[in-house]
Coordinates of C-alpha atoms in Angstrom, one line a residue:
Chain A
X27 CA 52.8 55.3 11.7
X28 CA 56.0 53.6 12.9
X29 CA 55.3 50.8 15.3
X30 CA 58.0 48.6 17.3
X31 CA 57.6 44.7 17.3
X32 CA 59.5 43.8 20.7
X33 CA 60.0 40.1 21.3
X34 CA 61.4 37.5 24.3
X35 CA 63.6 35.7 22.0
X36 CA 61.7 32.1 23.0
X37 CA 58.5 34.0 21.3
X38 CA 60.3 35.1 18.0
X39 CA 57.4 32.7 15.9
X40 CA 54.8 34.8 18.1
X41 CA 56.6 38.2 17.5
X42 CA 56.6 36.8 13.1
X43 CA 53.0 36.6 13.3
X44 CA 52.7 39.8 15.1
X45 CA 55.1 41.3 12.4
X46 CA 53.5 40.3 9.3
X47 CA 50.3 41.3 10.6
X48 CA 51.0 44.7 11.8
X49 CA 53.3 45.2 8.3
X50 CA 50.3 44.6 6.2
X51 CA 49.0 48.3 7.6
X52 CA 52.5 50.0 9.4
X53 CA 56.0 50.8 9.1
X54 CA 57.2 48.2 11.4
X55 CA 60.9 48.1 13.3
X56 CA 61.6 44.4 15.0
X57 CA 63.8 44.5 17.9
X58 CA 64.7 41.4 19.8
X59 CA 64.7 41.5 23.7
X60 CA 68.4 41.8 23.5
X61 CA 68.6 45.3 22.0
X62 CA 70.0 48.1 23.7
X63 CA 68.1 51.1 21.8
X64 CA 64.7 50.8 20.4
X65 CA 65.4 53.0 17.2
X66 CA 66.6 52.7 13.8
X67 CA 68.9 54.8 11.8
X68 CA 66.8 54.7 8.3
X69 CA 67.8 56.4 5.5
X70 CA 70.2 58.8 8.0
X71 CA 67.3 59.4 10.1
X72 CA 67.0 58.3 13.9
X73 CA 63.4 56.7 13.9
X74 CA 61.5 56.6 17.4
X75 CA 58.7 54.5 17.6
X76 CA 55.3 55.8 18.0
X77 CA 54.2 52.8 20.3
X78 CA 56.0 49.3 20.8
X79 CA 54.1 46.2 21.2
X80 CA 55.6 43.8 23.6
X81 CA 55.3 39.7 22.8
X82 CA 56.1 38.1 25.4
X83 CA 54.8 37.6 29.1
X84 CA 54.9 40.7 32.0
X85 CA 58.8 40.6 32.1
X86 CA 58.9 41.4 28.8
X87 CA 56.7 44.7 29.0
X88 CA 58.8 45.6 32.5
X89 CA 62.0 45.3 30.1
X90 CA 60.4 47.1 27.2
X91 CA 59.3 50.1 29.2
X92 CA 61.8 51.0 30.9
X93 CA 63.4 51.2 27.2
X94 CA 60.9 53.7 25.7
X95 CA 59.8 57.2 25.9
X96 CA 56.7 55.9 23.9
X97 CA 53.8 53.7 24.7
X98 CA 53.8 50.2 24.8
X99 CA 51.0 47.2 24.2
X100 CA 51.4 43.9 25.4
X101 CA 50.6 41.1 23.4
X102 CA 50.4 38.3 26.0
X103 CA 52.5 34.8 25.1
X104 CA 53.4 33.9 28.6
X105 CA 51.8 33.8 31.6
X106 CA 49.8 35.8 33.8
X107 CA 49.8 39.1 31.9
X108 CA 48.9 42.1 34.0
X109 CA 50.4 44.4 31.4
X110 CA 48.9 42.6 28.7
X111 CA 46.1 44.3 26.5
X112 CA 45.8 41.8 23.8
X113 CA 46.2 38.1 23.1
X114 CA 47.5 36.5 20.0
X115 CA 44.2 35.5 18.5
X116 CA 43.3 39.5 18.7
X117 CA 45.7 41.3 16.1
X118 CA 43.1 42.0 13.8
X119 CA 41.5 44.2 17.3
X120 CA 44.7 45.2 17.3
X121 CA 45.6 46.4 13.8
X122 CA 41.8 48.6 14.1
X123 CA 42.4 49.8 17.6
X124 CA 45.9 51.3 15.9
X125 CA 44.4 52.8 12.6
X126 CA 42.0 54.8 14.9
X127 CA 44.3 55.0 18.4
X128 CA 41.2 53.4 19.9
X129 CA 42.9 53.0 23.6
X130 CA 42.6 53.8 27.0
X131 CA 45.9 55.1 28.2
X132 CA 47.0 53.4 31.9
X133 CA 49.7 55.6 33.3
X134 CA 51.8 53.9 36.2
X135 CA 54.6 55.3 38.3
X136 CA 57.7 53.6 39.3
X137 CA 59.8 54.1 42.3
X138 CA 63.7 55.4 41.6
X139 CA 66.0 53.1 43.7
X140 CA 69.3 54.9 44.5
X141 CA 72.3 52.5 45.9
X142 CA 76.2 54.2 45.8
X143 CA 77.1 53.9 42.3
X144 CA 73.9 53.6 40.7
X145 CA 70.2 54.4 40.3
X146 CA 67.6 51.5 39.3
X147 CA 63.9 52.0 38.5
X148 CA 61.2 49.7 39.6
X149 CA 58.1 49.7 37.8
X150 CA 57.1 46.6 40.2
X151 CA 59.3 46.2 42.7
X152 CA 62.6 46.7 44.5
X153 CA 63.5 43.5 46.9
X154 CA 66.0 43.3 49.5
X155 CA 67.0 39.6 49.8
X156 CA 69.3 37.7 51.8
X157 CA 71.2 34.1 50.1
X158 CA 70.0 31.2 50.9
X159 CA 73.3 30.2 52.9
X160 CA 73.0 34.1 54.6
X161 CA 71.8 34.2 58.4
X162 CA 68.7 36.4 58.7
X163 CA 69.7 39.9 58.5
X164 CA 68.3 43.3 60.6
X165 CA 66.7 45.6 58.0
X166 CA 66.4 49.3 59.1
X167 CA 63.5 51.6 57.0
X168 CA 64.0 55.2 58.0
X169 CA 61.2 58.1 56.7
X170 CA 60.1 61.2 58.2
X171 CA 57.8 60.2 60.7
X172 CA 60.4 57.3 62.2
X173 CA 61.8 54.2 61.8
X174 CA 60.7 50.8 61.2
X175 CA 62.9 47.6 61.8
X176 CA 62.8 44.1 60.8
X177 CA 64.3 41.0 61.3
X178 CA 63.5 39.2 58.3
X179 CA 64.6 37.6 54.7
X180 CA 63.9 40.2 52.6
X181 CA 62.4 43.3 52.3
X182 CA 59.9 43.8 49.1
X183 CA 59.4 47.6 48.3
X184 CA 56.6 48.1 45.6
X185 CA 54.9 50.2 43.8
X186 CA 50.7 50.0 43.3
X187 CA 51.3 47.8 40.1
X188 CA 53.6 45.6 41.7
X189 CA 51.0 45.4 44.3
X190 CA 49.6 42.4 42.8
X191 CA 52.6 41.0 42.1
X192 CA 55.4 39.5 44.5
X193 CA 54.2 41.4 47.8
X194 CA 51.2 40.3 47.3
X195 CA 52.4 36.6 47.2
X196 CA 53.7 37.7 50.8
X197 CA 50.3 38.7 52.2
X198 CA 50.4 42.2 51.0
X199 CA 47.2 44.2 50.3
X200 CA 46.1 45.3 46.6
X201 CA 46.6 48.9 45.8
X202 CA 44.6 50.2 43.1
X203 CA 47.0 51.7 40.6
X204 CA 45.9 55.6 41.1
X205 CA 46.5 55.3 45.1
X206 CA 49.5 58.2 45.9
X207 CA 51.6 54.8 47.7
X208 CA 53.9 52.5 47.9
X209 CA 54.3 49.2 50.1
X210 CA 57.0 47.5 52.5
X211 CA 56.6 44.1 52.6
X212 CA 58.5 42.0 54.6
X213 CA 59.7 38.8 53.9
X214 CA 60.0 35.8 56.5
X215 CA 60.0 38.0 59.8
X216 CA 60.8 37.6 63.2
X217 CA 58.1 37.9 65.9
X218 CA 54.6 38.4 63.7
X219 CA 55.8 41.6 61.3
X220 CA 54.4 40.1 58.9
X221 CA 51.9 43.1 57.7
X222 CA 53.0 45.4 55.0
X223 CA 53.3 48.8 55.7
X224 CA 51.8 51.1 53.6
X225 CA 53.8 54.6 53.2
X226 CA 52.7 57.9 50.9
X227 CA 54.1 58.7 47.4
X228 CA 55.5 61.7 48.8
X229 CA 57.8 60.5 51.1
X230 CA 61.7 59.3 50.3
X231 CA 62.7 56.4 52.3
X232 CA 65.9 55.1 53.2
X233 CA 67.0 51.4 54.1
X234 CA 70.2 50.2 55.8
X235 CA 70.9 46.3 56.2
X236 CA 73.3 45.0 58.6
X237 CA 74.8 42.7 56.0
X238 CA 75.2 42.9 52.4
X239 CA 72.1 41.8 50.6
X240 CA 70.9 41.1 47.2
X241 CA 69.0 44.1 45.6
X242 CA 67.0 43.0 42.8
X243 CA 64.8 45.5 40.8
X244 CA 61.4 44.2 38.8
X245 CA 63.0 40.5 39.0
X246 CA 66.5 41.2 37.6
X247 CA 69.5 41.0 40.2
X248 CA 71.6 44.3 39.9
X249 CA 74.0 44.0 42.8
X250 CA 74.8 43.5 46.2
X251 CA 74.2 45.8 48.9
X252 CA 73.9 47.4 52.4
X253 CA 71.9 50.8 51.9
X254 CA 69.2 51.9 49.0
X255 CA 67.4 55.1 48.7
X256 CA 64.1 55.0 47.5
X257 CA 61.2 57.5 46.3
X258 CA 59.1 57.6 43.4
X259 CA 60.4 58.9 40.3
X260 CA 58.5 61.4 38.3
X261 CA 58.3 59.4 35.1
X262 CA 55.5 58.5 34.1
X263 CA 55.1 55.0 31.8
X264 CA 52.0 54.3 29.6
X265 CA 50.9 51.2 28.9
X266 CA 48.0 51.3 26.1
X267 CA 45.0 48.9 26.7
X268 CA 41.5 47.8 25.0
X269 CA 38.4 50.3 26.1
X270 CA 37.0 47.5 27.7
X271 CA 39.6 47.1 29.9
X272 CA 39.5 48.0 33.4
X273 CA 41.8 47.0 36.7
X274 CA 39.1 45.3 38.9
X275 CA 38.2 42.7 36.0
X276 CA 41.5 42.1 35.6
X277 CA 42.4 41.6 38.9
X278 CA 39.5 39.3 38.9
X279 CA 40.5 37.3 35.9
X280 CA 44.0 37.2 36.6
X281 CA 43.9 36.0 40.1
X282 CA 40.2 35.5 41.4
X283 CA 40.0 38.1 43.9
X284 CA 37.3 39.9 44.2
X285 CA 35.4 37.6 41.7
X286 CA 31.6 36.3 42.0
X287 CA 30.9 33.7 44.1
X288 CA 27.9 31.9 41.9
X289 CA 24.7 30.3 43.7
X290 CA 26.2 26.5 42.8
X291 CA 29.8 27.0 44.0
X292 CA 31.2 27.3 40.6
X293 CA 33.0 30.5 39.8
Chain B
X25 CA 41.5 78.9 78.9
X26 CA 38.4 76.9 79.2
X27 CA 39.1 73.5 79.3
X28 CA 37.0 70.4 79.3
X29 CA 37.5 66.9 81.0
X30 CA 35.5 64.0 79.1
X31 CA 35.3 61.0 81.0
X32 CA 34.4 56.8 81.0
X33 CA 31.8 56.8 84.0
X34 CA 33.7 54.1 85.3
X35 CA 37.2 55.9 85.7
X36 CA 35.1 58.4 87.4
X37 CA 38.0 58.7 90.0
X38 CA 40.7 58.8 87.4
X39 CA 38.8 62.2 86.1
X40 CA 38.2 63.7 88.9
X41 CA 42.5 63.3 89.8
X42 CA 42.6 65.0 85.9
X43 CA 40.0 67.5 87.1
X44 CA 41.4 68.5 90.4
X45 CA 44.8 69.2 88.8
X46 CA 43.8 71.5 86.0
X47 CA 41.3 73.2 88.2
X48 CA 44.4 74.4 89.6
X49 CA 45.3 76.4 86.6
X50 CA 41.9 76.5 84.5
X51 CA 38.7 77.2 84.2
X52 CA 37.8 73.4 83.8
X53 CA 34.3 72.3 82.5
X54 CA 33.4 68.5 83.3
X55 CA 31.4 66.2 81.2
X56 CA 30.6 62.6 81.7
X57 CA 30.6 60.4 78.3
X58 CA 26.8 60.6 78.0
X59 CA 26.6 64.1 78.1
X60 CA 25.3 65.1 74.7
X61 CA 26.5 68.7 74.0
X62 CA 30.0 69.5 75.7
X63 CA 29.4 73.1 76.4
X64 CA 28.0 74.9 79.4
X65 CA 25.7 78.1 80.0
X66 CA 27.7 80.2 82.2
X67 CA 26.4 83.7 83.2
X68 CA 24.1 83.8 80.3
X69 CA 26.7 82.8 78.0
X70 CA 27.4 79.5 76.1
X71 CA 30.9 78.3 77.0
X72 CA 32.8 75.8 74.4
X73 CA 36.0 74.6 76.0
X74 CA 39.0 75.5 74.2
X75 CA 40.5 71.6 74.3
X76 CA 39.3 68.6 75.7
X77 CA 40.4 66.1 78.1
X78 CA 39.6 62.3 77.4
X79 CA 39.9 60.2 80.5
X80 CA 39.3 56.8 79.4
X81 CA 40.6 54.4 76.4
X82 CA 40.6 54.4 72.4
X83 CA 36.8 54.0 72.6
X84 CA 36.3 57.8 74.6
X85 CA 38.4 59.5 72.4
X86 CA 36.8 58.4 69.8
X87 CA 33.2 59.6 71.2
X88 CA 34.7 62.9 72.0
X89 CA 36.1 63.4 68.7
X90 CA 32.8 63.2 67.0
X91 CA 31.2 66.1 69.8
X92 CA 33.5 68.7 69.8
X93 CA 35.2 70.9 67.0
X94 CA 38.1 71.9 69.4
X95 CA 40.9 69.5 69.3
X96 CA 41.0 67.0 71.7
X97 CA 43.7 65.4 74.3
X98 CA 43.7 61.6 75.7
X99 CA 44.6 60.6 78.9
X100 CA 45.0 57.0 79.3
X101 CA 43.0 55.1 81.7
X102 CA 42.0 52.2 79.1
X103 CA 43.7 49.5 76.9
X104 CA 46.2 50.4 74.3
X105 CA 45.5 54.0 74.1
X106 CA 46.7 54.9 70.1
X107 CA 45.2 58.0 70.7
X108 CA 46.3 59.1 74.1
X109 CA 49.3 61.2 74.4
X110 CA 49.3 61.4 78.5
X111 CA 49.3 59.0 81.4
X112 CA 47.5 59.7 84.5
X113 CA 51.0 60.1 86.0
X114 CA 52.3 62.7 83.5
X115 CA 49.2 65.0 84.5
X116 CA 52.4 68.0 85.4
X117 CA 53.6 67.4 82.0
X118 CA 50.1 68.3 80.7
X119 CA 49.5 71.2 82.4
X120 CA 52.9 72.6 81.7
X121 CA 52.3 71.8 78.0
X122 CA 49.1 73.5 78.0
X123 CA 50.1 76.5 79.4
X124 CA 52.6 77.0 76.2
X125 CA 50.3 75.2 73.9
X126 CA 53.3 73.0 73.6
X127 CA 51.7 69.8 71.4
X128 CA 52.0 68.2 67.6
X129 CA 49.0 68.4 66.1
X130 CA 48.2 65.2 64.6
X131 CA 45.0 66.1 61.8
X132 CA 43.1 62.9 61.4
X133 CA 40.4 62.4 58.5
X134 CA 36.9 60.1 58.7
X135 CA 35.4 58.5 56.5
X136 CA 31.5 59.6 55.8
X137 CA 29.2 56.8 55.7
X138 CA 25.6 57.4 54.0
X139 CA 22.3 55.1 54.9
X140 CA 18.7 55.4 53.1
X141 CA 17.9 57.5 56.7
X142 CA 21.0 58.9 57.9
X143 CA 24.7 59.5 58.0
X144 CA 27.4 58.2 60.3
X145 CA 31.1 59.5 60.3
X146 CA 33.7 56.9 61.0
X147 CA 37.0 57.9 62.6
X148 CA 38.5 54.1 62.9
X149 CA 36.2 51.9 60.4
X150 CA 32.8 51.2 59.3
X151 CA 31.9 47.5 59.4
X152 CA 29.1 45.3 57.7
X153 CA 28.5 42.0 59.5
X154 CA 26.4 39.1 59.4
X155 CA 24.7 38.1 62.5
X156 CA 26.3 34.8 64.5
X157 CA 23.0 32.3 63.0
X158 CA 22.7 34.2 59.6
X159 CA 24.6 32.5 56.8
X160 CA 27.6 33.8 54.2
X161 CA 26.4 36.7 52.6
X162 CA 27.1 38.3 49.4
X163 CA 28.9 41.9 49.0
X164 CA 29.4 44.2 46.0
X165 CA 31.7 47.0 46.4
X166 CA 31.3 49.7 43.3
X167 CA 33.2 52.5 42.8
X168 CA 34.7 54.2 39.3
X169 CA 37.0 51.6 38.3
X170 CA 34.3 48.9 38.7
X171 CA 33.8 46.1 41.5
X172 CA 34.9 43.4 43.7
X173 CA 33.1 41.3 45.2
X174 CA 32.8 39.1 48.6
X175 CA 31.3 36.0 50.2
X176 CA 32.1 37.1 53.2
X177 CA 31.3 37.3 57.2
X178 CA 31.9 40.5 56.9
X179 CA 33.5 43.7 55.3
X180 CA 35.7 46.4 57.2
X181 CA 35.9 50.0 55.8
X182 CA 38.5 51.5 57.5
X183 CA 40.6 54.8 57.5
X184 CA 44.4 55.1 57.8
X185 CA 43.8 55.5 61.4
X186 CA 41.6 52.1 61.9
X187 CA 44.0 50.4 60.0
X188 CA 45.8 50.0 63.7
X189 CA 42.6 48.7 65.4
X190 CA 39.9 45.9 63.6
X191 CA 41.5 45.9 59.7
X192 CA 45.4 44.8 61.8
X193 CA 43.5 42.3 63.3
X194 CA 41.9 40.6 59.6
X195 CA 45.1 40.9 58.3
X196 CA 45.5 44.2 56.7
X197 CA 48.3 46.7 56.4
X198 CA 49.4 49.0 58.7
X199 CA 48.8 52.3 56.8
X200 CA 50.8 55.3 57.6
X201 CA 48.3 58.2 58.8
X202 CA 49.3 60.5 55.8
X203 CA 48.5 58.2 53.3
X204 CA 45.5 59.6 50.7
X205 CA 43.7 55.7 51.0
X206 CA 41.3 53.8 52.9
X207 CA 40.8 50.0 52.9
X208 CA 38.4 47.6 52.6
X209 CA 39.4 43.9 54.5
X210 CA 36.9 41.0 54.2
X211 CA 36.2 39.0 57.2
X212 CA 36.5 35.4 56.6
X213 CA 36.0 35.6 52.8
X214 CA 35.5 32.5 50.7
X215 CA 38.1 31.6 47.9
X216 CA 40.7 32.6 49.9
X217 CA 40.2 36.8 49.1
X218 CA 41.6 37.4 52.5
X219 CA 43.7 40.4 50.9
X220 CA 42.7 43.7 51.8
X221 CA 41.9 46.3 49.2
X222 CA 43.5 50.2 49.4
X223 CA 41.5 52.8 47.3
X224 CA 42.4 56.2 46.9
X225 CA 40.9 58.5 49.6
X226 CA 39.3 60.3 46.5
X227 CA 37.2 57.8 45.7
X228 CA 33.6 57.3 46.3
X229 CA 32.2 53.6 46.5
X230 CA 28.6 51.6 47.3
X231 CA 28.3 48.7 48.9
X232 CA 25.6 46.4 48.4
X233 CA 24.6 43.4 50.4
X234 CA 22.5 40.5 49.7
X235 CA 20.2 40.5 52.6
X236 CA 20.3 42.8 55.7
X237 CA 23.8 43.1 58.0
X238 CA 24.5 45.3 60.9
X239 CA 26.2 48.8 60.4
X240 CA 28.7 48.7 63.3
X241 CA 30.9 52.2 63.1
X242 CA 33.7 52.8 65.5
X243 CA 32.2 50.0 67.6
X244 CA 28.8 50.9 68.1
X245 CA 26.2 49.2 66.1
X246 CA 24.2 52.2 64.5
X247 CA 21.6 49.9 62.5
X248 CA 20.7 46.8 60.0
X249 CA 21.6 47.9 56.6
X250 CA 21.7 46.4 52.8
X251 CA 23.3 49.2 51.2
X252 CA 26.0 51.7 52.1
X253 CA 27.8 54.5 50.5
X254 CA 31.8 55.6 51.8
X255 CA 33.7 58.5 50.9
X256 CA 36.6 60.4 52.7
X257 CA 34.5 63.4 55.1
X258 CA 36.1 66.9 54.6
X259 CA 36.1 67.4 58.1
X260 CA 39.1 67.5 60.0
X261 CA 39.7 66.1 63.5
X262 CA 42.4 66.7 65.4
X263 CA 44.5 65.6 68.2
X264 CA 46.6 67.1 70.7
X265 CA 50.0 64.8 71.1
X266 CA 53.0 65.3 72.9
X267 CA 55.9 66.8 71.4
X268 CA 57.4 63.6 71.7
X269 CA 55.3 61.5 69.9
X270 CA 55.4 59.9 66.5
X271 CA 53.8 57.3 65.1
X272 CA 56.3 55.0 63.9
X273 CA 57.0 54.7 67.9
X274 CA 53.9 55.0 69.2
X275 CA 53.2 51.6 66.8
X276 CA 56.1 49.8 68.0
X277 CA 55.2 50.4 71.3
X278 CA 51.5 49.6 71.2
X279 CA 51.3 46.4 68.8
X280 CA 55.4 45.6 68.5
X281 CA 55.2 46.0 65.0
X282 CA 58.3 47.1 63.1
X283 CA 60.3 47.0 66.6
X284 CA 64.1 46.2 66.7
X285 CA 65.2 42.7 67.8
X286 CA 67.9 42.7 70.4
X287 CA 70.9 40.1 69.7
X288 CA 70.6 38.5 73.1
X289 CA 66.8 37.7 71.5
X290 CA 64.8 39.8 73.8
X291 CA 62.9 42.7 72.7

């Protein structure tokens, strides 16, 4: 089995030990978070991965998916870790959950963000956001039932995952992962629009702004604009995790919601 | 066409304007809202209206819905009114449309919600509260995934429907009415778990309490309870709405939200 070592370039002494462990038992291709294709010509032969393991922190797996066809693994080394399955101290877990592809497989959607000259995909979110120096700007969110207007920052679009990410930081709801939709969250508004809208999975949504805005997909900044498309996108990513994980624990561990409240006030 | 006129015993006079009009051009069957079965023995034979006419607000719909199978039409004489389509002065309009049958018909779901000794169906929300003098209490919401839990006041189970009505007003999302979801929103939670929680409308989940809380569904308190079980009912409600109507507008216009903000700063 071929296995892909994929590394944030601040965790390469992580990504080593991950490497040498892994190479004691796999075939094992090292690609830097840099690297355009995660493939290898080897011996005149294009070689595909049959999972990647990400080292790094949740950007890492965002950037590393959205690479692949395969699965991926995280292997947490920064913070937070949503995506993550395993921590550093767990490779040997690791190496025996491989030998006997010993996983649970969590499939998430992403949402396929169309501007003019380009289509972006958003395993997270897409957010809408005004400069600093900008005036607050009219955002207009058009489906089939109606319209929706704000007067506001930003606009955060996201998917279930991204849920618990940045629209939750702006009051949104959690949305477990298998729920058929996404959220609008807005950012900063005018007059008390402050609740996120929840809209279904089915539905293709289209948002003008009556300035030109920031768009910025899963954290990166991919251009300036005035009107995005967005709908989900009918890949599906996989991310491999322990059998003992589930989302409501990690939700729990991650960010205390939802946790027990013991009898003397500790957690 | 049979038609029936439902009514708030205190907008007596607003029903009887309602039933004077349609008496006009129906046969028109009149019902105040403690009126238990809302069909009549006429000549021998048991009469079910074809439609029915809710005088009153939010609340009278509501206790229509859950009599009748026929769909059901509201004309506002209350506060808000989410689910009327008609003012008391458009009662032309409503004849006119109910001679063509000329309505959207807007399908609404309930949740079902199961007790040791009975079963209630919840159109808007379900909600578990603590009495005023009774301290915190302790909630466990199960379902396949795993669990949550609260130190709460209270917890609101709510459709996409009530997500407008008590779950708005703890915070939570506005859900759109086609969304496959319903939500759980804590009241006053410690820990600061204020986020509400959207679960796919296919799930089934218990909820346990640490000592005895009132069941209040749609407003009514139905009974002390320790243990509940939610899941989406297959039954189907539905409403009769103007062709008009949708409910991106019908939410601006009721709570503002989502509204467009004029330059000069008004509304």
């Amino acid at each position: 089995m071929r296995i892909g070592v994929f590394y944030r370039t601040d965790y390469l002494n992580s990504a080593k030990e991950v490497y040498t462990k892994l190479k004691e038992h796999f075939d094992v291709l090292f690609f830097k978070d840099s690297s355009e294709q995660l493939s290898e010509v080897i011996g005149g032969e294009l070689v595909e991965p049959k999972v990647v393991i990400s080292v790094g922190g949740d950007g890492t797996v965002l950037r590393v998916l959205k690479k692949v066809k395969c699965p991926v693994i995280g292997v947490k080394a920064g913070r937070l870790g949503f995506f993550s399955g395993y921590l550093l101290t767990e490779l040997d877990k690791l190496v025996e959950d491989l030998k006997c592809w010993n996983f649970i497989e969590d499939r998430r959607w992403m949402l396929r963000v169309e501007i003019e000259n380009g289509t972006f995909f958003a395993i997270n979110d897409a957010v809408l956001q005004k400069d600093v120096e900008q005036k607050i700007v009219d955002f207009a969110v058009e489906m089939t039932d109606g319209s929706f207007f704000y007067h506001a920052d930003g606009l955060v679009v996201s998917t279930p995952t991204g849920s618990s990410a940045y629209a939750l930081a702006l009051g949104g709801p959690i949305i477990l992962p298998n729920v058929e939709a996404f959220e609008i969250t807005p950012m900063a508004p005018q007059f008390l629009a402050t609740r996120s809208l929840v809209i279904p999975s089915t539905e293709k949504i289209r948002i003008t702004v009556n300035d030109t805005v920031n768009l910025v997909v899963d954290g990166d900044v991919v251009g300036k604009v005035r009107e995005i498309h967005v709908r989900k996108c009918s890949k599906v990513i996989t991310l491999l995790r322990p059998k003992s994980y589930d989302f409501s624990t990690s939700i729990k561990e991650k960010i205390g919601y939802g946790k027990m409240v013991l009898k003397n006030g500790s957690e």
